[in-house]
PDB file of C-alpha atoms in Angstrom:
ATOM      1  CA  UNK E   1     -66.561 111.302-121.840  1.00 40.00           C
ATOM      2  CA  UNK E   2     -68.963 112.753-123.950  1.00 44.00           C
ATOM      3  CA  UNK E   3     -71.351 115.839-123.487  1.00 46.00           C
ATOM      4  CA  UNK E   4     -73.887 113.258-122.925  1.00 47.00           C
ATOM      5  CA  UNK E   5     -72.280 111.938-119.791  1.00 43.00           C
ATOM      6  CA  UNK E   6     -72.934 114.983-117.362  1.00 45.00           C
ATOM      7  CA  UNK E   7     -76.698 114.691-117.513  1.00 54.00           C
ATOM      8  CA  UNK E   8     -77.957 111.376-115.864  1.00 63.00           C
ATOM      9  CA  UNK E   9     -81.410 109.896-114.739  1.00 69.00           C
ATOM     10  CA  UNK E  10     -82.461 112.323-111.886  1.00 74.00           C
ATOM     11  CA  UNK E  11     -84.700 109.882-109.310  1.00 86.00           C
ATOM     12  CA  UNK E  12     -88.349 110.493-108.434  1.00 85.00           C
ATOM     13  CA  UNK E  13     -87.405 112.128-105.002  1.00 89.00           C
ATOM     14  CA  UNK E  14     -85.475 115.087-107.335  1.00 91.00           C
ATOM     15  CA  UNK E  15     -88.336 115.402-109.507  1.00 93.00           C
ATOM     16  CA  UNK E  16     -90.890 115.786-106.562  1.00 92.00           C
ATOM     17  CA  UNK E  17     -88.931 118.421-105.100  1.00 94.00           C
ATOM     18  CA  UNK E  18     -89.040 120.641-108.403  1.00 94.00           C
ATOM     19  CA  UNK E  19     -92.150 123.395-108.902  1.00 95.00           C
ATOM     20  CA  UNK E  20     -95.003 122.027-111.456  1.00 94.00           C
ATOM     21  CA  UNK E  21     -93.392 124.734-114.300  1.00 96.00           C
ATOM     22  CA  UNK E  22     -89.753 123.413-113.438  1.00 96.00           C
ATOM     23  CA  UNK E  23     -91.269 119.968-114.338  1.00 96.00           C
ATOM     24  CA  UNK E  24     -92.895 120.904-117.221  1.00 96.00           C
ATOM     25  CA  UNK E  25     -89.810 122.678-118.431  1.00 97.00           C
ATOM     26  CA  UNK E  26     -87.899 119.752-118.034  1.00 96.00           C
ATOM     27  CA  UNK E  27     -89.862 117.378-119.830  1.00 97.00           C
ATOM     28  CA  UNK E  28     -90.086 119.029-122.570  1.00 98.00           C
ATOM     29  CA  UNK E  29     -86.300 119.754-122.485  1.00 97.00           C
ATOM     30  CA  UNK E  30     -86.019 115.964-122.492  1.00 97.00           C
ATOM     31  CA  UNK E  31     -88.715 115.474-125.190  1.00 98.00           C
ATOM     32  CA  UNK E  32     -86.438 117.887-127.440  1.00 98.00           C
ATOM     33  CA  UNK E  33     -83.136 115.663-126.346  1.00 96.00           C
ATOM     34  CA  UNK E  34     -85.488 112.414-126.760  1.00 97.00           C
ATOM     35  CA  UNK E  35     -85.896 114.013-130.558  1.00 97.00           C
ATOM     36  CA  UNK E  36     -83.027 114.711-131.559  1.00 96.00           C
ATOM     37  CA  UNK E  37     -80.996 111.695-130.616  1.00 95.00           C
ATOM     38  CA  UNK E  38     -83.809 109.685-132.157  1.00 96.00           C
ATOM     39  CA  UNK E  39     -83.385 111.612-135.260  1.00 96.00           C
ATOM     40  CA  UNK E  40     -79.247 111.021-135.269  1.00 95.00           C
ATOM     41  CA  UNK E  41     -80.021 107.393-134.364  1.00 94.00           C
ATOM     42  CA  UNK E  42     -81.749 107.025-137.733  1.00 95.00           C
ATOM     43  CA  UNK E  43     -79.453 109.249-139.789  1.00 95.00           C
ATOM     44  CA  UNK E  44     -76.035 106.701-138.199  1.00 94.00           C
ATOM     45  CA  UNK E  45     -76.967 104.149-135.420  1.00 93.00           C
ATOM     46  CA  UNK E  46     -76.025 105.325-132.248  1.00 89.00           C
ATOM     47  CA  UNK E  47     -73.139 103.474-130.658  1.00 92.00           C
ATOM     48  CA  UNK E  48     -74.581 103.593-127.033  1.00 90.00           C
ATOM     49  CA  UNK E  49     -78.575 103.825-127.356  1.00 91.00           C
ATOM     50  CA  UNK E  50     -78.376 104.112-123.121  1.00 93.00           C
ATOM     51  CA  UNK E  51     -79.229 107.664-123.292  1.00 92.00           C
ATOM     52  CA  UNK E  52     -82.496 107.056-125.109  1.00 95.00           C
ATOM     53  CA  UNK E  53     -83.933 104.620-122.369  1.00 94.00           C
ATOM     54  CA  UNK E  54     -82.764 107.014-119.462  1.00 94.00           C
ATOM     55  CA  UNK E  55     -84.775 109.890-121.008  1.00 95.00           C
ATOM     56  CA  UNK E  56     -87.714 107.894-121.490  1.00 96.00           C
ATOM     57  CA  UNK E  57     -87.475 106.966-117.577  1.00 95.00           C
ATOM     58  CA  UNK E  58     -87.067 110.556-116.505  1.00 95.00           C
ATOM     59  CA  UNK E  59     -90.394 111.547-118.715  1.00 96.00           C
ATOM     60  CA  UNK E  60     -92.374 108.224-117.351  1.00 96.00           C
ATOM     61  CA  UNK E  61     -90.814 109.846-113.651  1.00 95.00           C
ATOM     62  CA  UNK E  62     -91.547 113.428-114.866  1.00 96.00           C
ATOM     63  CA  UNK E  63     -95.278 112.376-116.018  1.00 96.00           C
ATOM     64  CA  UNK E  64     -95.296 110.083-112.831  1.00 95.00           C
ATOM     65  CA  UNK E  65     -94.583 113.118-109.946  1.00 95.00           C
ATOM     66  CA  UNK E  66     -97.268 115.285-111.900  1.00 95.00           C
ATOM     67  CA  UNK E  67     -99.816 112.947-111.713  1.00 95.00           C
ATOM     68  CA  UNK E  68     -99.253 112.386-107.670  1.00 93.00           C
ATOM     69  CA  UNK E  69     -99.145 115.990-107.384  1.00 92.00           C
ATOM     70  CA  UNK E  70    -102.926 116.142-109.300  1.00 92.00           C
ATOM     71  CA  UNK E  71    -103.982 113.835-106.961  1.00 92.00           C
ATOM     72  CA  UNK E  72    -102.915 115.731-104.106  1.00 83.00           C
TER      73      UNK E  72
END
């Protein structure tokens, strides 16, 4: 298993539980993540590109729980 195995999708419900700074912190933790496996991908293809679509699920959820939360 690689380092990349501990960290998987988190669902909506753990996302609406965290404060609006935790959320922000995460995303862009993800973002940076998103980046930088984007950036290997292009140097040498990726063997499992899995990791890429997960992140860009827990930013849509990320982006998703903020939203509700501006809308009360």
């Amino acid at each position: 298993q690689g380092h990349f195995q501990e960290e998987r999708t988190m669902k909506a419900e753990e996302f609406r539980k965290m404060s609006d700074e935790d959320l922000t912190k995460k995303e862009g933790e993800l973002r940076e993540e998103l980046g930088n496996l984007v950036f290997q991908h292009k140097l040498r293809p990726l063997e499992d590109t899995s990791r890429l679509k997960e992140i860009k699920k827990d930013i849509a959820r990320i982006r998703t729980v903020i939203s509700e939360k501006a809308l009360g």
